[in-house]
Coordinates of C-alpha atoms in Angstrom, one line a residue:
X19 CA 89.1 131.7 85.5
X20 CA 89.3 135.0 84.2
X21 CA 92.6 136.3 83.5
X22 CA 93.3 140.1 84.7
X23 CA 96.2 142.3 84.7
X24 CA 97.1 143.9 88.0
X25 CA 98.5 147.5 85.9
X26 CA 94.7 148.2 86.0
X27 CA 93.7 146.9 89.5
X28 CA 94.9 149.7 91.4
X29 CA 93.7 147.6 94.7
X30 CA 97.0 145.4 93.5
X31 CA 99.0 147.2 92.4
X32 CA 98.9 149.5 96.0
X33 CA 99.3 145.4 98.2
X34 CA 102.4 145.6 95.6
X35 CA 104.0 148.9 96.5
X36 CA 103.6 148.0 99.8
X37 CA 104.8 144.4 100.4
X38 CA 107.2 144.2 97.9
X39 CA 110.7 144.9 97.2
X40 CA 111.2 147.9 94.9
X41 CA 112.9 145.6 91.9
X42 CA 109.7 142.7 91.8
X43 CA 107.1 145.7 91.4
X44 CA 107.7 146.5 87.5
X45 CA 107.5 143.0 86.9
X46 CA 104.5 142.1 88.9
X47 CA 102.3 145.5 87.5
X48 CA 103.6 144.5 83.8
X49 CA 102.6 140.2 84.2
X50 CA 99.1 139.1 83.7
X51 CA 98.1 136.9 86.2
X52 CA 96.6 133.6 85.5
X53 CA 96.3 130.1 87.1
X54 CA 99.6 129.1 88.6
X55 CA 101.1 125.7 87.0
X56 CA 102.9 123.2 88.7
X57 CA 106.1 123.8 86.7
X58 CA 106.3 127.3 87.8
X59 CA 107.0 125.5 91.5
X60 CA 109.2 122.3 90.2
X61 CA 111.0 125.0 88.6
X62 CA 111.2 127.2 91.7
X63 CA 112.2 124.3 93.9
X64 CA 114.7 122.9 91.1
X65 CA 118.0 124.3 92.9
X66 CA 119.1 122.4 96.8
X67 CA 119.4 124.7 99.0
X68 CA 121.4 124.2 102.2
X69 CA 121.3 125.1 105.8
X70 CA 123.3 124.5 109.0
X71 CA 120.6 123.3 111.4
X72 CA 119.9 123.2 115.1
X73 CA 120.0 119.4 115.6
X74 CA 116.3 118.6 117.2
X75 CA 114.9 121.7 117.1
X76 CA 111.6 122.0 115.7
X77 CA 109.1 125.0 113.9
X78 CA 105.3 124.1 114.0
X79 CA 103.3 126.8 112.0
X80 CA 99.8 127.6 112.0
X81 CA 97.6 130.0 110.7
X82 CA 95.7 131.3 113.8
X83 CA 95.0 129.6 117.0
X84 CA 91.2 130.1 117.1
X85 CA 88.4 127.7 118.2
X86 CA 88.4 124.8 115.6
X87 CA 89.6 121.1 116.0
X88 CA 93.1 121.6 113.9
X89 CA 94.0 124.1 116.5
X90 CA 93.5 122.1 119.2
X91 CA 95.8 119.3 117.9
X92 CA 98.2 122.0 117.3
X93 CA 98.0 122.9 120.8
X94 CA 98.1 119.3 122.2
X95 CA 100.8 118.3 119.8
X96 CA 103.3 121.9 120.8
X97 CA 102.6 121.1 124.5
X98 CA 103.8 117.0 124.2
X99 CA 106.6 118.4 122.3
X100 CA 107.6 120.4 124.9
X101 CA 107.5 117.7 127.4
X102 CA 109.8 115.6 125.0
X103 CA 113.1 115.5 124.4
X104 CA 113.5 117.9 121.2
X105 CA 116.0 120.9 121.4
X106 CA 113.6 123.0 121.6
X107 CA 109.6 123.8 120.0
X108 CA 108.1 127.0 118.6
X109 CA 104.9 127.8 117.4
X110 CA 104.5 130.8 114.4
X111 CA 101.2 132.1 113.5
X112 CA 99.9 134.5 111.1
X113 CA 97.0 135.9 113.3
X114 CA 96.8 135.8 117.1
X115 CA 95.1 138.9 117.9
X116 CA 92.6 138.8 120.5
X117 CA 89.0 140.7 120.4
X118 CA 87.9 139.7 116.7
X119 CA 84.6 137.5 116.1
X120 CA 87.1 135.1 115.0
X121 CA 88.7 134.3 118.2
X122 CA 92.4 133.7 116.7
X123 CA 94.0 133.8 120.0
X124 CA 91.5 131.6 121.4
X125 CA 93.9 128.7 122.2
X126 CA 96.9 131.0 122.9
X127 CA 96.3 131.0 127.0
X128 CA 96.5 127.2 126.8
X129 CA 99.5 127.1 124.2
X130 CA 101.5 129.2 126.2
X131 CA 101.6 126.7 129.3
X132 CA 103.7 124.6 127.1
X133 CA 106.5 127.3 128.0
X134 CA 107.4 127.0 124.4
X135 CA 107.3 130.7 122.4
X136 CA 104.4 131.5 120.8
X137 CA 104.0 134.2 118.5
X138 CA 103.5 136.0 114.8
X139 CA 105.8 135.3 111.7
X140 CA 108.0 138.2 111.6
X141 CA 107.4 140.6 108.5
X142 CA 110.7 140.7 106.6
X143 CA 109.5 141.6 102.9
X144 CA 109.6 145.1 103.7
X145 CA 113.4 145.2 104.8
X146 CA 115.0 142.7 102.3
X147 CA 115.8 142.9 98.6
X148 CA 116.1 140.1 96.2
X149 CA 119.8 139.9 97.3
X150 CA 118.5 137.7 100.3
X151 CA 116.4 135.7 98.6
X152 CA 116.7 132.4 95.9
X153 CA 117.2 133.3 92.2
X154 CA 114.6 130.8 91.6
X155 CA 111.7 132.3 93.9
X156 CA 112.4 136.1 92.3
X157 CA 112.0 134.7 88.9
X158 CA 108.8 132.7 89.7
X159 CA 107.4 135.3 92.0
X160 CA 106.2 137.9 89.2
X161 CA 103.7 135.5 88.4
X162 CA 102.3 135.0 91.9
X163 CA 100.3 136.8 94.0
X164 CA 101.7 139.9 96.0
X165 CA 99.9 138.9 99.2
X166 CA 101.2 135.0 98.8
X167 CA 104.6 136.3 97.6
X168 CA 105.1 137.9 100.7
X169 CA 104.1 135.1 102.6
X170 CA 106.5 132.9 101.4
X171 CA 109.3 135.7 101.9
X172 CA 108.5 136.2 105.6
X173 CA 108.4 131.9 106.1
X174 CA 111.7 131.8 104.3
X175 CA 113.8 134.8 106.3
X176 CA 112.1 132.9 109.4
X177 CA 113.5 129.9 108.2
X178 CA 116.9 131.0 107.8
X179 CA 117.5 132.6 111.1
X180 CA 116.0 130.2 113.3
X181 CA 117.7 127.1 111.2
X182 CA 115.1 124.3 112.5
X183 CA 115.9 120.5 111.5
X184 CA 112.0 120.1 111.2
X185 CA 109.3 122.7 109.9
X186 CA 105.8 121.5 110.5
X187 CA 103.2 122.9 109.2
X188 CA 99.1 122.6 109.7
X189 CA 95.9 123.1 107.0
X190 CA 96.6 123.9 103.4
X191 CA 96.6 127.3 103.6
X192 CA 100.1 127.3 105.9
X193 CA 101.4 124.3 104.1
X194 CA 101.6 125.7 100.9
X195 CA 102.8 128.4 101.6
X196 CA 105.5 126.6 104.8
X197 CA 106.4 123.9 102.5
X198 CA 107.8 126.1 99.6
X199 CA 109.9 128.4 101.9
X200 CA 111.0 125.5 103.9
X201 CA 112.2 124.1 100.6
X202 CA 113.6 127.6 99.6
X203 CA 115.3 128.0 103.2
X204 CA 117.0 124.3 103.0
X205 CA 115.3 122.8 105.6
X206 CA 115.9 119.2 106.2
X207 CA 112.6 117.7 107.0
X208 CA 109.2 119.4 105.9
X209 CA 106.0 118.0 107.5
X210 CA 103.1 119.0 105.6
X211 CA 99.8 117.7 108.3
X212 CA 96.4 117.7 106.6
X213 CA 93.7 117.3 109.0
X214 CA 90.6 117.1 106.6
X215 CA 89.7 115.7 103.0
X216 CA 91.4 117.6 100.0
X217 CA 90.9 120.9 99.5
X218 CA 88.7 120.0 96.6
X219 CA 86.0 119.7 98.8
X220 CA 85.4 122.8 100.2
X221 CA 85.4 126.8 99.4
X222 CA 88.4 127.9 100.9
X223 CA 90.8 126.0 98.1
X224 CA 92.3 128.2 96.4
X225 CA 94.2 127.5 92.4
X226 CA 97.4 127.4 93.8
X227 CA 97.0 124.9 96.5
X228 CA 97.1 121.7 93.7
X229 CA 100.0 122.7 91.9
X230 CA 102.3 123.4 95.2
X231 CA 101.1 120.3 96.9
X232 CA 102.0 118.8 93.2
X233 CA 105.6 119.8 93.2
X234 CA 106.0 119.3 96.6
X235 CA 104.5 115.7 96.7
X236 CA 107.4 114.6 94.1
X237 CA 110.2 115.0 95.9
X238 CA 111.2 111.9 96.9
X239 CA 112.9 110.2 100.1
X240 CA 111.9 111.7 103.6
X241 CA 112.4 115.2 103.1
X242 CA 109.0 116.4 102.3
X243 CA 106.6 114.0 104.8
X244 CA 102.6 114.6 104.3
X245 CA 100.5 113.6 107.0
X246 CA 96.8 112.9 107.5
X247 CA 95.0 112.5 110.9
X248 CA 92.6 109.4 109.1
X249 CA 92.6 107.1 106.8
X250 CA 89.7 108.7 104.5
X251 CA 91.7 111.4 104.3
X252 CA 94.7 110.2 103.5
X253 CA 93.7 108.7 100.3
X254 CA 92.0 111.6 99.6
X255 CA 94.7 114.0 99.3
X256 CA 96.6 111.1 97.3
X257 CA 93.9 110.2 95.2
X258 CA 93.6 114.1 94.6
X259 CA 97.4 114.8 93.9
X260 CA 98.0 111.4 92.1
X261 CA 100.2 109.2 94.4
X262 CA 99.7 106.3 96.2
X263 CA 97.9 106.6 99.5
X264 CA 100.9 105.2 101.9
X265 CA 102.8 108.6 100.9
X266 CA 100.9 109.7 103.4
X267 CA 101.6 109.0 107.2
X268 CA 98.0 108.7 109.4
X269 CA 98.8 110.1 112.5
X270 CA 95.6 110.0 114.6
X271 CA 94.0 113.1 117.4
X272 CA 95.8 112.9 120.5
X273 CA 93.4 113.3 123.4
X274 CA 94.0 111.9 126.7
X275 CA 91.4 113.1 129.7
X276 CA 91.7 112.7 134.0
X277 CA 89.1 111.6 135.4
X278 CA 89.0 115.9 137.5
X279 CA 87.9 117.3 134.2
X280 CA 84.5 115.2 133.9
X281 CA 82.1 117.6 134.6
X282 CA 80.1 116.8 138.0
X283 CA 76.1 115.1 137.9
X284 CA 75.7 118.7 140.1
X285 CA 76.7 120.9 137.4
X286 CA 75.1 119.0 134.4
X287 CA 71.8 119.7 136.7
X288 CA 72.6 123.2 136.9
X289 CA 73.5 123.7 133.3
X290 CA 70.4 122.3 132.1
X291 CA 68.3 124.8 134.7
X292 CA 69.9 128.0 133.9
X293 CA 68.9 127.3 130.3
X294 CA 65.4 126.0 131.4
X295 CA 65.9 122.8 130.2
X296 CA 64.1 120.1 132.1
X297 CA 66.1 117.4 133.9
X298 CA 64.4 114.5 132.2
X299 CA 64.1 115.9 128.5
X300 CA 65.8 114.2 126.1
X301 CA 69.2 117.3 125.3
X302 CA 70.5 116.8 122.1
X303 CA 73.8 118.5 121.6
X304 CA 75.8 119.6 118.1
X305 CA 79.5 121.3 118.6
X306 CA 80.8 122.4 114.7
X307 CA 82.0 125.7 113.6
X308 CA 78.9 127.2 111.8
X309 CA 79.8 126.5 108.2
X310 CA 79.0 124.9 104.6
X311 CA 81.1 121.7 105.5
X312 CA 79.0 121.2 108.7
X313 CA 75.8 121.1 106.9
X314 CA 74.1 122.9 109.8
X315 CA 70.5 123.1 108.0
X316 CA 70.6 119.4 107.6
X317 CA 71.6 119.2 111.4
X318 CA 68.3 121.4 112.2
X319 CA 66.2 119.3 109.7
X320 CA 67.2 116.2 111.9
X321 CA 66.6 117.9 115.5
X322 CA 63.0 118.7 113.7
X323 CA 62.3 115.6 112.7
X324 CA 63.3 114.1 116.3
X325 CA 60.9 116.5 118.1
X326 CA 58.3 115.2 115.7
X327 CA 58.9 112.1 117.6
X328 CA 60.2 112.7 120.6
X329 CA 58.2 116.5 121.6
X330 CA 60.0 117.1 124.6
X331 CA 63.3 117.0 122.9
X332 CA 65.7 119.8 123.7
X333 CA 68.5 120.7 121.4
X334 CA 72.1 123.4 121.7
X335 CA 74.0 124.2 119.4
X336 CA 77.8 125.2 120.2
X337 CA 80.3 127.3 118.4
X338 CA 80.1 130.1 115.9
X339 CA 80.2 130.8 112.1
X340 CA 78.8 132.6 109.3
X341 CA 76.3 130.5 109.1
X342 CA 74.4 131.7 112.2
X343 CA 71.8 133.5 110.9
X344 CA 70.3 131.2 108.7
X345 CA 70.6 128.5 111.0
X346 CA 68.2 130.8 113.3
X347 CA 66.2 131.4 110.5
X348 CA 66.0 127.5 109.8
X349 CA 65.0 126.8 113.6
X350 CA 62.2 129.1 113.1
X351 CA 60.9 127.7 110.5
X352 CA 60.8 124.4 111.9
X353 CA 59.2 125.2 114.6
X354 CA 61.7 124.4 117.3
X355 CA 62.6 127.8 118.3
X356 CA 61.8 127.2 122.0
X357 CA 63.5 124.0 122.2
X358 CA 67.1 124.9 120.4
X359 CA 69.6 126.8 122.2
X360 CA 72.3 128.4 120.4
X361 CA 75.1 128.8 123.4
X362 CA 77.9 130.4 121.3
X363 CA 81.0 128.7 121.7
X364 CA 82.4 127.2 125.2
X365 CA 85.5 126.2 127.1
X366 CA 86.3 123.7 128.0
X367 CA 84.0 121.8 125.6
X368 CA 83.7 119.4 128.3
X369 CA 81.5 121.5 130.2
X370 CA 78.9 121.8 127.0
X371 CA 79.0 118.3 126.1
X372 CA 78.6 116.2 129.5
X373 CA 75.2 118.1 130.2
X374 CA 73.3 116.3 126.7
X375 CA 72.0 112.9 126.2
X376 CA 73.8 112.4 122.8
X377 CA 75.7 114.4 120.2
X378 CA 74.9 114.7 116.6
X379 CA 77.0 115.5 113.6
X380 CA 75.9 115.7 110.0
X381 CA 79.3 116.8 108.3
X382 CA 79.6 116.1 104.5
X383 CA 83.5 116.1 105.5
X384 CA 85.6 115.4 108.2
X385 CA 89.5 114.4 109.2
X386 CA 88.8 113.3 112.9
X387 CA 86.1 115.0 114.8
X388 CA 87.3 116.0 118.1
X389 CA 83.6 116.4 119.3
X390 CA 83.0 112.5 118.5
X391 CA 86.2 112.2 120.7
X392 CA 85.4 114.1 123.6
X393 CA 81.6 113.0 124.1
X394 CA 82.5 109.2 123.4
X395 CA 85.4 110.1 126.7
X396 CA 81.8 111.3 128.0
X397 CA 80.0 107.9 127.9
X398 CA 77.9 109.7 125.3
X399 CA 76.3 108.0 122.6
X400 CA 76.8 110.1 119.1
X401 CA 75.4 109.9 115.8
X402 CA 77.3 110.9 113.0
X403 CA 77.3 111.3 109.0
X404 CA 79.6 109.2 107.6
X405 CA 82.2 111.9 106.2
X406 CA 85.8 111.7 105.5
X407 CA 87.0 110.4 108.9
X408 CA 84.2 110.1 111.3
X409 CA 83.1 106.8 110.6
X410 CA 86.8 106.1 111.9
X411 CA 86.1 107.8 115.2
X412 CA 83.1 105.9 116.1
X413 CA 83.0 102.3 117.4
X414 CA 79.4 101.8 115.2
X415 CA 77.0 100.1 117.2
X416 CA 78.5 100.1 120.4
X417 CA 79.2 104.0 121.0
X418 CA 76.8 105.2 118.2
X419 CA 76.1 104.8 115.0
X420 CA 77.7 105.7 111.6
X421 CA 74.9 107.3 109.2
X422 CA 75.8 106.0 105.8
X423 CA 72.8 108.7 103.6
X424 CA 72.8 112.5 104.8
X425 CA 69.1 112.3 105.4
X426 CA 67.0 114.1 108.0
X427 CA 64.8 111.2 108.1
X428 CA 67.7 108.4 109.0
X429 CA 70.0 110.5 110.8
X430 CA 66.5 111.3 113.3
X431 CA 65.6 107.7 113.3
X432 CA 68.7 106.5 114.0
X433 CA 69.0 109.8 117.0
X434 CA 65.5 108.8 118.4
X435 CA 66.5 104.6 118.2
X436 CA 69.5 105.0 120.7
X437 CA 67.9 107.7 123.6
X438 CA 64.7 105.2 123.0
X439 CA 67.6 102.4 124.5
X440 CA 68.8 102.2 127.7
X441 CA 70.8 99.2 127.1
X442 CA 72.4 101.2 124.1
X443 CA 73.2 104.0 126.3
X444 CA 74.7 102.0 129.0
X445 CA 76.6 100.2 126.5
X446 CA 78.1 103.5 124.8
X447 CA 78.9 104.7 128.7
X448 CA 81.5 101.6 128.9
X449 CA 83.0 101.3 126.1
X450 CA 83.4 105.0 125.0
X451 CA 86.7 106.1 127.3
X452 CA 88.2 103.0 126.9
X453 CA 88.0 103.2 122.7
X454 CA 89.1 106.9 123.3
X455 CA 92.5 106.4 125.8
X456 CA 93.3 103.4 123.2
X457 CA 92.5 104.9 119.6
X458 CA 93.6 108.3 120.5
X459 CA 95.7 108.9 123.2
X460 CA 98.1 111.9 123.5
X461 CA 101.0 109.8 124.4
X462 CA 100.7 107.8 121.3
X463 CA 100.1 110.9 119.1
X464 CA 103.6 112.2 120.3
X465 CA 105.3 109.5 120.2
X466 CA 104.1 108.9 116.8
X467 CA 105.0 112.3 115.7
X468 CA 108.8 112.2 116.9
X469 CA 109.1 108.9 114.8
X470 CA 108.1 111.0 111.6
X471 CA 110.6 113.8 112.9
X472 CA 113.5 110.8 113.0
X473 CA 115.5 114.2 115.0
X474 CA 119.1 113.5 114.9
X475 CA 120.4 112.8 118.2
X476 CA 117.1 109.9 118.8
X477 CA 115.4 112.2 120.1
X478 CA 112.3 110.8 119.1
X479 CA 112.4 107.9 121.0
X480 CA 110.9 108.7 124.6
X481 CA 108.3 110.7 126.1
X482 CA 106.7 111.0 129.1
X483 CA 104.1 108.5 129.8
X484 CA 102.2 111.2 132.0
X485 CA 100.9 113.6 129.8
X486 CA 97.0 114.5 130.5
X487 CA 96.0 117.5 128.2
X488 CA 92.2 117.3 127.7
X489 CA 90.6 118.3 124.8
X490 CA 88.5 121.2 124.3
X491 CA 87.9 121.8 120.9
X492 CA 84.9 123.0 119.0

């Protein structure tokens, strides 16, 4: 990593002057900034802080609530805490504006019928001096990014004012940044929830995210809880920060479906017509946001070598992603152009799924696929590569099978063996929702979640037993 100093980046040094208070800036423009180390955030973290807290109430805080299968757990897990007995549950997000090709407010509608507030972390860094924050943040924070800086500052005043007994917080990029202003603030309990493999494994990691999750996986006791939502990933992250694996908690997907949200035989028919899709081909159906992680080209490979066999195949493709274009690119190049529908991305997924004949992901890492969820709920057989936490989601040769080499040739053989077997399919169509309600039901998911909490005032022993959110998540 090359080492710059921001007194020439004049891109920097103007986030500085802006986000800053006016003390930090002559020491951020004057500091070279290089790789963070861990002891810069043992030694920020090195004095107690302490708060008076709201006995059971509860922070969650996400990045944004856009289509993606950590926002939909969010979602599910703010509106079973809001039908539980907590004080009371809020949800902060950096992003929720609507009308962006992300979609950040794309779960906000549904979130909102929880009744609990939604909404933005407020910006504080502009009206608050060092005098309001920790001596040991201001000396450690001339060595840190403005932008991240800032983030922690706004967590932190949040923190303090709304004085929750529990701050949960969801993907790296909020935990990192939640857990050390949680820390800062004096927050009791600090719930870190992973919902993937490491961040090793992926582009969006960032230099900082080992060192914080370092200094923040020593403390010891139940102050600072990490979670994981499988097995796969939770030695992962422990094999990756160097502690044993049952330091982490696996809390699995809470889904839990009424029988009025299957989609109807009448509008799988009409689904498949207004996209001219014939009522006896073989639909093939792939829900992933369109990204590196997905391996979407190997997913078109596949669907090409199943229409080699099978020529009357049809395949659609939902979500979005900067991947898009080359995956149309890919299709055309294949050959399959007229068979493969790209629909964008749907709600409620539901409605996308229950029209196909089986559901295919070819992930090189997962946490728990909510797509392997839903279409199991379905009846639907799925194949799936055998990344982080799928193979976990999947009852293998009974609701589909677990694909142990990320090959085109297997993953299509192993596609074209189950829709060539009725008795597989009728199988899959039994045992499917009931491995779903048992495995990963919301009730259990809350219930589970309140145990970590451990609220004062046992608040986390009961919850309703009549909870039915279903699961759209792409």
């Amino acid at each position: 990593m090359i080492m710059r100093r921001i007194a020439r980046n004049s891109v920097v040094r103007a986030i500085a002057r802006r986000v800053l208070p006016s003390s930090f800036r002559g020491k951020v423009v004057a500091t070279v900034i290089k790789p963070p180390e861990v002891d810069w955030f043992r030694k920020m973290l090195a004095v107690n802080a302490s708060m008076s807290v709201v006995p059971g109430r509860v922070l969650m805080v996400c990045g944004s609530l856009q289509p993606g299968g950590a926002e939909r757990q969010v979602v599910n897990t703010l509106i079973g805490l809001a039908d539980s007995p907590v004080e009371s549950v809020t949800l902060l997000c950096d992003y929720l504006e609507g009308g962006t090709p992300e979609k950040r407010d794309f779960y906000l509608p549904l979130a909102l019928e929880s009744g609990a507030p939604v909404r933005t972390i407020k910006t504080h860094g502009q009206r608050h001096n060092e005098e309001g924050l920790p001596q040991a943040f201001l000396d450690i924070a001339p060595q840190l990014h403005p932008s991240l800086v800032l983030d922690i500052t706004n967590l932190y005043f949040e923190f303090r004012t709304m004085r929750p007994e529990v701050v949960h917080a969801w993907l790296d990029w909020s935990n990192v940044r939640v857990g050390l202003a949680a820390m800062l603030a004096g927050v009791p309990k600090v719930v870190l929830s992973g919902r993937n493999l490491s961040p090793r494994h992926f582009d969006l990691n960032t230099e900082y995210f080992h060192p914080i999750y370092k200094a923040l996986s020593e403390y010891s006791g139940d102050r600072v809880i990490f979670l994981n939502n499988s097995q796969a990933g939770a030695c992962d992250y422990a094999d990756w920060l160097e502690m044993p694996s049952d330091r982490i908690d696996v809390i699995r997907n809470g889904v839990q479906f009424t029988d009025d949200l299957r989609p109807s035989s009448e509008y799988n028919v009409a689904f498949r017509e207004r996209l001219g899709i014939p009522a006896d081909a073989p639909l093939i159906g792939g829900m992933f946001r369109f990204s590196a992680e997905k391996q979407p080209l190997l997913w078109i490979e596949s669907a090409a070598k199943i229409a080699e066999i099978m020529p009357d195949a049809h395949f659609i493709l939902f979500g979005q992603g900067s991947m898009l274009s080359v995956m149309q690119r890919a299709v055309k190049e294949h050959g399959i152009e007229m068979q493969t529908h790209f629909f964008g991305v749907i709600a409620p997924a539901l409605n996308g799924l229950s029209p196909c004949d089986l559901i295919m992901l070819t992930s090189t890492g997962e946490g728990t696929p909510n797509v392997l969820l839903e279409a199991q709920w379905l009846g639907l057989p799925v194949v799936t590569t055998d990344a982080g936490g799928a193979g976990e989601a999947v009852l293998d040769g009974i609701t589909g099978t677990v694909v142990k080499q990320n090959d085109a040739d297997v993953i299509a053989d192993a596609t074209v063996t189950i829709l060539q077997n009725e008795k597989f399919r009728e199988m899959a169509r039994e045992a499917g929702p009931a491995f779903i309600s048992e495995r990963y039901g919301m009730s259990r998911m809350i219930r589970e979640t309140l145990s970590v909490y451990k609220l004062e005032g046992g608040a986390n022993l009961e919850i309703p037993s009549s909870q039915a959110v279903e699961s759209e998540v792409q």
